[in-house]
Amino acid sequence: MKLRRIVIIDSSSYFLTRICIHEVLRTTRYFFGISLSLIIINLAAIVERADENLLPSVYKEVSEAFNIGPSDLGYLMFMRNFFRGLASPMAGILVLTYDRPTVLAMGTLCWALSTGVMGGSHYFGQVAFWQAVNGLGLAIVIPSLQSFIADSYSDSVRGTGFGLLNLVGKVGGIGGGAVATVMAGHEFWGVPGWRFAFVIISALSCLIGFLVFLFFVDPRRNELLDRGRDSGSVWVESWTAMKGVMKVKTFQIIVLQGLVGSLPWTAMVFFTMWFELIGFDHQKVAILFSLFGAGCSFGSLLGGIIADRMSQIYPHSGRIICAQFSAFMGIPYTWFLLRVIPPTVDSYHTYAITLLLMGLTISWNGTACNAPMFAEVVPT
């Protein structure tokens, strides 16, 4: 059993204390030539997306269980997204202070417990509160996942790296949403299906958090320890880094664009409920949801690959061109989906084809432009 000397950073006083601990599990491992850490990161992305899509997939059942309307359902999403946005800078401070396995495990456990408790809630206020806690967990996990991908790929293939992460994440979103939609129409041992789905995702999230803590190795752990020796205050360092990032023009433009660009994706969480209200049964809604998710999955990977090639040909505009194309394609598809197709069950196949093609073309922005450009303009 090998012993290794490491440094633990006490964030309250920032003193460094050396101790000897057993370091058997925290060695870099490979599975069929692929880093075990990268595999676990992708598993975490799968469960994270499944958790995100869980509530929107059972909107109709939640609405009936708590006697609430669409505005209240929107409030639940607002609570999660508001607290996730508010707490996201905290992830940067935690990553600067601790190694990412600990940070990821903390965030995963936070969202896992909140998801499980939501499944057992009996009052609307309880669901809203735990949605906020869920947002805090996601705020810690998502930036940490993205920073790991940024450190694991070079600039020339970073779009592909983010595309692969998005692809496997979307698989989890498809699976979580489709399974929850189908389960919502049944009962399991006297428990409503939508509540049972929350419990299952919670258990899987806890398992992933456990694997992250045991087997995930931070590729920048040594840099973290060196930075800890030289830095006087993590809070001063974090605040200085945040001010520096906010001064970057590329960062400012992407954030301003995101204020508008995120609105359609927020509205799309009502797709499942909308199709159910049109008259489709749970199985057909699950298929429609899966087709749209599959389109977005492969579209995000395709956008990342194309943008990598475009950035080599046009270094200063290639990624932006891809993002502009993807954003523009949302206009005709949204108009056709909402205004042209008759909202009846007879339009099932038309909806299916439209959603698949729509997902393939409107999902490029994050992997083709935003994430790779963030990684290039923001200091490590």
XYZ file of C-alpha atoms in Angstrom:
380
model
C 0.000 0.000 0.000
C 1.687 3.148 -1.238
C 1.872 6.285 0.881
C 2.145 9.722 -0.672
C 2.719 13.077 0.956
C 0.161 15.691 -0.099
C -0.836 19.179 0.991
C -4.229 20.027 2.478
C -5.271 23.680 2.200
C -7.208 25.199 5.103
C -9.345 27.849 3.369
C -10.183 29.749 6.576
C -6.582 30.704 7.361
C -4.976 29.415 4.168
C -2.169 27.782 6.175
C -0.608 24.691 4.687
C -0.414 21.508 6.728
C 1.457 18.444 5.524
C 0.089 15.045 6.373
C 0.597 11.502 5.116
C -2.489 9.632 3.888
C -3.190 6.478 1.936
C -3.162 7.379 -1.757
C -4.067 4.086 -3.401
C -7.237 4.972 -5.275
C -6.113 8.430 -6.463
C -3.681 7.232 -9.145
C -4.338 7.772 -12.822
C -6.031 4.702 -14.305
C -7.059 3.748 -17.809
C -9.894 1.601 -19.079
C -9.383 0.268 -22.641
C -6.931 3.091 -23.260
C -9.300 5.817 -22.022
C -8.660 7.783 -18.860
C -10.911 6.543 -16.061
C -11.310 10.145 -14.914
C -12.676 11.107 -18.344
C -15.119 8.181 -18.252
C -16.388 9.209 -14.815
C -16.733 12.828 -15.929
C -18.930 11.713 -18.804
C -21.004 9.539 -16.479
C -21.479 12.578 -14.251
C -22.591 14.587 -17.290
C -25.131 11.892 -18.186
C -26.721 11.875 -14.724
C -26.577 15.683 -14.497
C -28.559 16.085 -17.730
C -31.008 13.404 -16.641
C -31.572 15.347 -13.440
C -32.075 18.613 -15.356
C -34.732 17.073 -17.621
C -36.528 15.208 -14.856
C -38.938 17.892 -13.669
C -39.950 19.241 -17.123
C -40.717 15.676 -18.220
C -43.357 15.285 -15.494
C -44.784 18.815 -15.524
C -48.316 17.572 -16.175
C -48.249 15.157 -13.240
C -46.636 17.702 -10.918
C -49.247 20.255 -11.954
C -52.024 17.841 -11.030
C -50.380 16.673 -7.788
C -49.939 20.200 -6.398
C -52.861 21.858 -8.209
C -50.644 24.469 -9.880
C -50.547 26.058 -13.325
C -47.884 26.789 -15.964
C -46.790 30.017 -14.250
C -46.038 28.092 -11.038
C -44.121 25.478 -13.007
C -42.124 28.271 -14.577
C -41.427 29.602 -11.090
C -39.896 26.253 -10.139
C -37.489 26.459 -13.075
C -36.747 30.069 -12.187
C -35.774 29.062 -8.649
C -33.329 26.456 -9.887
C -31.801 28.613 -12.610
C -31.617 31.741 -10.429
C -29.725 30.047 -7.619
C -27.579 28.127 -10.095
C -26.530 31.380 -11.751
C -26.060 33.153 -8.429
C -23.846 30.414 -7.014
C -21.835 29.585 -10.143
C -18.885 31.882 -9.228
C -18.585 29.847 -6.026
C -17.512 26.876 -8.143
C -14.528 28.854 -9.380
C -13.475 29.707 -5.833
C -13.854 26.077 -4.736
C -11.820 24.798 -7.684
C -9.076 27.316 -6.892
C -9.032 26.118 -3.277
C -9.641 22.362 -3.461
C -9.080 19.602 -5.991
C -11.952 18.955 -8.359
C -12.828 15.435 -7.137
C -13.900 16.898 -3.787
C -15.755 19.789 -5.414
C -17.558 17.543 -7.897
C -18.505 15.030 -5.210
C -19.927 17.820 -3.024
C -22.021 19.251 -5.871
C -23.237 15.838 -6.996
C -24.326 14.901 -3.481
C -26.109 18.256 -3.121
C -28.188 17.802 -6.263
C -28.749 14.088 -5.549
C -30.232 14.664 -2.093
C -32.395 17.565 -3.261
C -33.763 15.478 -6.141
C -34.685 12.622 -3.832
C -36.403 14.925 -1.328
C -38.369 16.604 -4.136
C -39.786 13.227 -5.070
C -41.205 12.894 -1.547
C -42.455 16.479 -1.156
C -46.151 17.105 -0.478
C -46.289 20.901 -0.692
C -45.432 23.283 -3.494
C -43.207 25.373 -1.211
C -41.111 22.313 -0.416
C -40.549 21.596 -4.105
C -39.556 25.224 -4.729
C -37.058 25.174 -1.854
C -35.409 21.951 -2.979
C -35.300 23.217 -6.549
C -33.163 26.080 -5.230
C -30.876 23.586 -3.460
C -30.716 21.569 -6.679
C -29.555 24.702 -8.484
C -26.761 25.171 -5.946
C -25.517 21.645 -6.611
C -25.606 22.129 -10.379
C -23.795 25.471 -9.970
C -20.873 23.635 -8.397
C -20.784 20.704 -10.817
C -21.262 22.244 -14.277
C -18.319 24.722 -14.260
C -16.084 22.034 -12.776
C -16.991 19.599 -15.561
C -16.308 22.207 -18.218
C -12.986 23.227 -16.695
C -11.863 19.594 -16.727
C -12.667 19.313 -20.450
C -10.828 22.588 -21.132
C -7.733 21.168 -19.414
C -7.969 17.813 -21.185
C -8.044 18.983 -24.836
C -5.862 21.318 -26.906
C -7.284 24.412 -28.609
C -7.470 22.728 -32.017
C -9.815 19.941 -30.848
C -11.497 21.579 -27.876
C -14.798 21.967 -29.734
C -14.846 18.221 -30.332
C -14.102 17.615 -26.656
C -16.997 19.783 -25.539
C -19.135 18.181 -28.247
C -18.439 14.703 -26.895
C -19.266 15.833 -23.366
C -22.494 17.384 -24.634
C -23.299 14.260 -26.645
C -23.050 11.873 -23.720
C -24.812 14.400 -21.499
C -27.692 14.603 -23.941
C -27.924 10.819 -23.896
C -28.550 11.089 -20.175
C -31.067 13.854 -20.776
C -32.896 11.750 -23.336
C -32.892 8.693 -21.106
C -33.912 10.573 -17.977
C -36.647 12.536 -19.703
C -38.045 9.620 -21.691
C -38.006 7.206 -18.767
C -39.607 9.762 -16.449
C -42.303 10.532 -19.039
C -43.174 6.844 -19.443
C -43.007 6.147 -15.696
C -45.274 9.112 -14.965
C -48.235 7.189 -16.334
C -47.833 4.290 -13.865
C -47.550 3.480 -10.192
C -44.833 1.389 -8.543
C -45.686 -0.289 -5.243
C -48.306 2.358 -4.632
C -45.911 5.237 -5.399
C -46.748 7.549 -8.341
C -44.355 6.978 -11.210
C -43.072 10.551 -11.337
C -42.056 10.398 -7.671
C -40.336 7.051 -8.224
C -38.342 8.556 -11.105
C -36.979 11.246 -8.766
C -35.815 8.590 -6.312
C -34.051 6.570 -9.039
C -32.158 9.584 -10.380
C -31.217 10.549 -6.829
C -29.740 7.100 -6.174
C -27.785 7.119 -9.442
C -26.445 10.600 -8.675
C -25.209 9.448 -5.261
C -23.437 6.523 -6.913
C -21.721 8.798 -9.442
C -20.675 11.189 -6.675
C -19.106 8.260 -4.827
C -17.187 7.173 -7.956
C -15.991 10.722 -8.575
C -14.620 11.027 -5.047
C -12.812 7.678 -5.225
C -11.435 7.458 -8.750
C -11.384 10.899 -10.375
C -7.895 12.459 -10.579
C -7.515 16.219 -11.033
C -4.963 16.792 -13.841
C -4.011 20.147 -12.300
C -3.686 18.955 -8.688
C 0.029 19.739 -8.525
C -0.582 23.216 -9.927
C -3.235 23.716 -7.262
C -0.792 22.881 -4.491
C 1.921 25.118 -5.955
C -0.537 27.971 -6.239
C -1.573 27.364 -2.624
C 2.004 27.799 -1.449
C 2.474 31.126 -3.263
C -0.925 32.747 -2.803
C -1.787 34.954 0.161
C -5.571 34.775 -0.009
C -7.837 32.677 -2.192
C -10.586 35.295 -1.931
C -8.329 38.064 -3.213
C -7.074 35.805 -5.990
C -10.617 34.795 -6.963
C -11.892 38.374 -6.988
C -8.918 39.496 -9.089
C -9.546 36.638 -11.550
C -13.269 37.481 -11.792
C -12.548 41.158 -12.506
C -10.008 40.180 -15.129
C -12.442 37.809 -16.855
C -15.262 40.354 -16.899
C -13.010 42.847 -18.699
C -12.510 40.484 -21.644
C -14.609 41.787 -24.566
C -15.287 38.307 -25.936
C -16.634 37.263 -22.548
C -18.908 40.327 -22.369
C -20.356 39.766 -25.846
C -21.048 36.057 -25.264
C -22.779 36.855 -21.962
C -24.934 39.571 -23.543
C -25.874 37.221 -26.386
C -26.693 34.544 -23.847
C -29.270 36.763 -22.149
C -31.375 36.447 -25.293
C -30.101 33.115 -26.595
C -31.030 31.204 -23.434
C -34.701 32.237 -23.547
C -35.823 29.753 -26.251
C -34.107 26.855 -24.478
C -35.832 27.807 -21.244
C -39.184 27.784 -23.046
C -38.474 24.388 -24.597
C -38.752 22.687 -21.209
C -42.525 22.943 -21.720
C -42.388 20.771 -24.875
C -43.350 17.616 -22.984
C -46.357 19.218 -21.314
C -47.395 20.910 -24.575
C -47.443 17.633 -26.509
C -49.394 15.933 -23.718
C -51.987 18.715 -23.773
C -52.280 18.352 -27.558
C -53.353 14.764 -26.908
C -50.309 12.528 -27.370
C -49.913 9.665 -24.890
C -46.850 9.275 -22.679
C -45.083 6.843 -25.011
C -45.384 9.074 -28.078
C -44.323 12.139 -26.114
C -41.280 10.233 -24.891
C -40.365 9.359 -28.489
C -40.763 12.983 -29.623
C -38.654 14.158 -26.700
C -36.016 11.535 -27.502
C -35.855 12.512 -31.166
C -35.309 16.157 -30.295
C -32.686 15.174 -27.725
C -30.934 12.883 -30.212
C -30.841 15.696 -32.749
C -29.338 18.067 -30.179
C -26.813 15.416 -29.096
C -25.388 14.732 -32.531
C -25.829 18.367 -33.522
C -23.656 19.560 -30.647
C -20.915 17.083 -31.596
C -21.233 17.966 -35.292
C -21.057 21.677 -34.482
C -17.931 21.181 -32.387
C -16.178 19.194 -35.140
C -17.110 21.668 -37.891
C -16.080 24.643 -35.753
C -12.689 23.060 -35.041
C -12.091 22.796 -38.800
C -13.436 26.286 -39.455
C -11.227 27.789 -36.741
C -8.160 26.388 -38.500
C -9.208 27.944 -41.814
C -10.566 31.207 -40.346
C -8.873 31.615 -36.926
C -10.677 34.841 -36.019
C -14.169 34.130 -37.321
C -14.637 30.392 -37.930
C -16.314 29.584 -34.614
C -18.477 32.709 -34.781
C -19.738 31.812 -38.263
C -20.831 28.395 -37.007
C -22.633 29.955 -34.038
C -24.412 32.502 -36.240
C -25.591 29.760 -38.592
C -26.948 27.684 -35.711
C -28.700 30.637 -34.084
C -30.306 31.649 -37.385
C -31.628 28.134 -38.040
C -33.730 28.366 -34.901
C -35.962 30.974 -36.532
C -37.498 28.971 -39.426
C -37.757 25.751 -37.428
C -39.472 27.436 -34.481
C -41.907 29.223 -36.807
C -42.712 25.967 -38.624
C -43.097 24.013 -35.356
C -45.369 26.484 -33.582
C -47.261 28.194 -36.401
C -47.438 25.875 -39.417
C -47.895 22.321 -38.121
C -51.528 21.713 -37.055
C -51.559 21.029 -33.268
C -53.316 17.660 -33.524
C -52.323 14.041 -32.903
C -52.448 13.474 -36.680
C -49.289 15.603 -37.045
C -47.167 13.158 -35.077
C -44.740 12.245 -37.878
C -44.375 15.870 -38.969
C -43.526 16.841 -35.405
C -41.009 13.984 -35.178
C -39.090 14.942 -38.341
C -39.144 18.651 -37.492
C -37.850 18.111 -33.966
C -35.024 15.839 -35.151
C -33.817 18.292 -37.824
C -34.312 21.226 -35.494
C -32.128 19.613 -32.845
C -29.394 18.842 -35.392
C -29.034 22.488 -36.447
C -29.803 24.704 -33.424
C -27.487 23.046 -30.912
C -24.074 24.162 -32.162
C -23.483 27.346 -30.186
C -22.207 25.944 -26.903
C -19.720 23.451 -28.335
C -18.764 25.322 -31.508
C -18.268 28.762 -30.024
C -19.065 29.572 -26.403
C -17.198 26.879 -24.467
C -14.040 26.717 -26.654
C -13.760 30.515 -26.794
C -14.222 30.772 -23.026
C -11.370 28.314 -22.617
C -9.157 30.392 -24.918
C -9.798 33.881 -23.534
C -10.143 33.065 -19.815
C -6.929 32.396 -17.842
C -6.540 28.860 -16.504
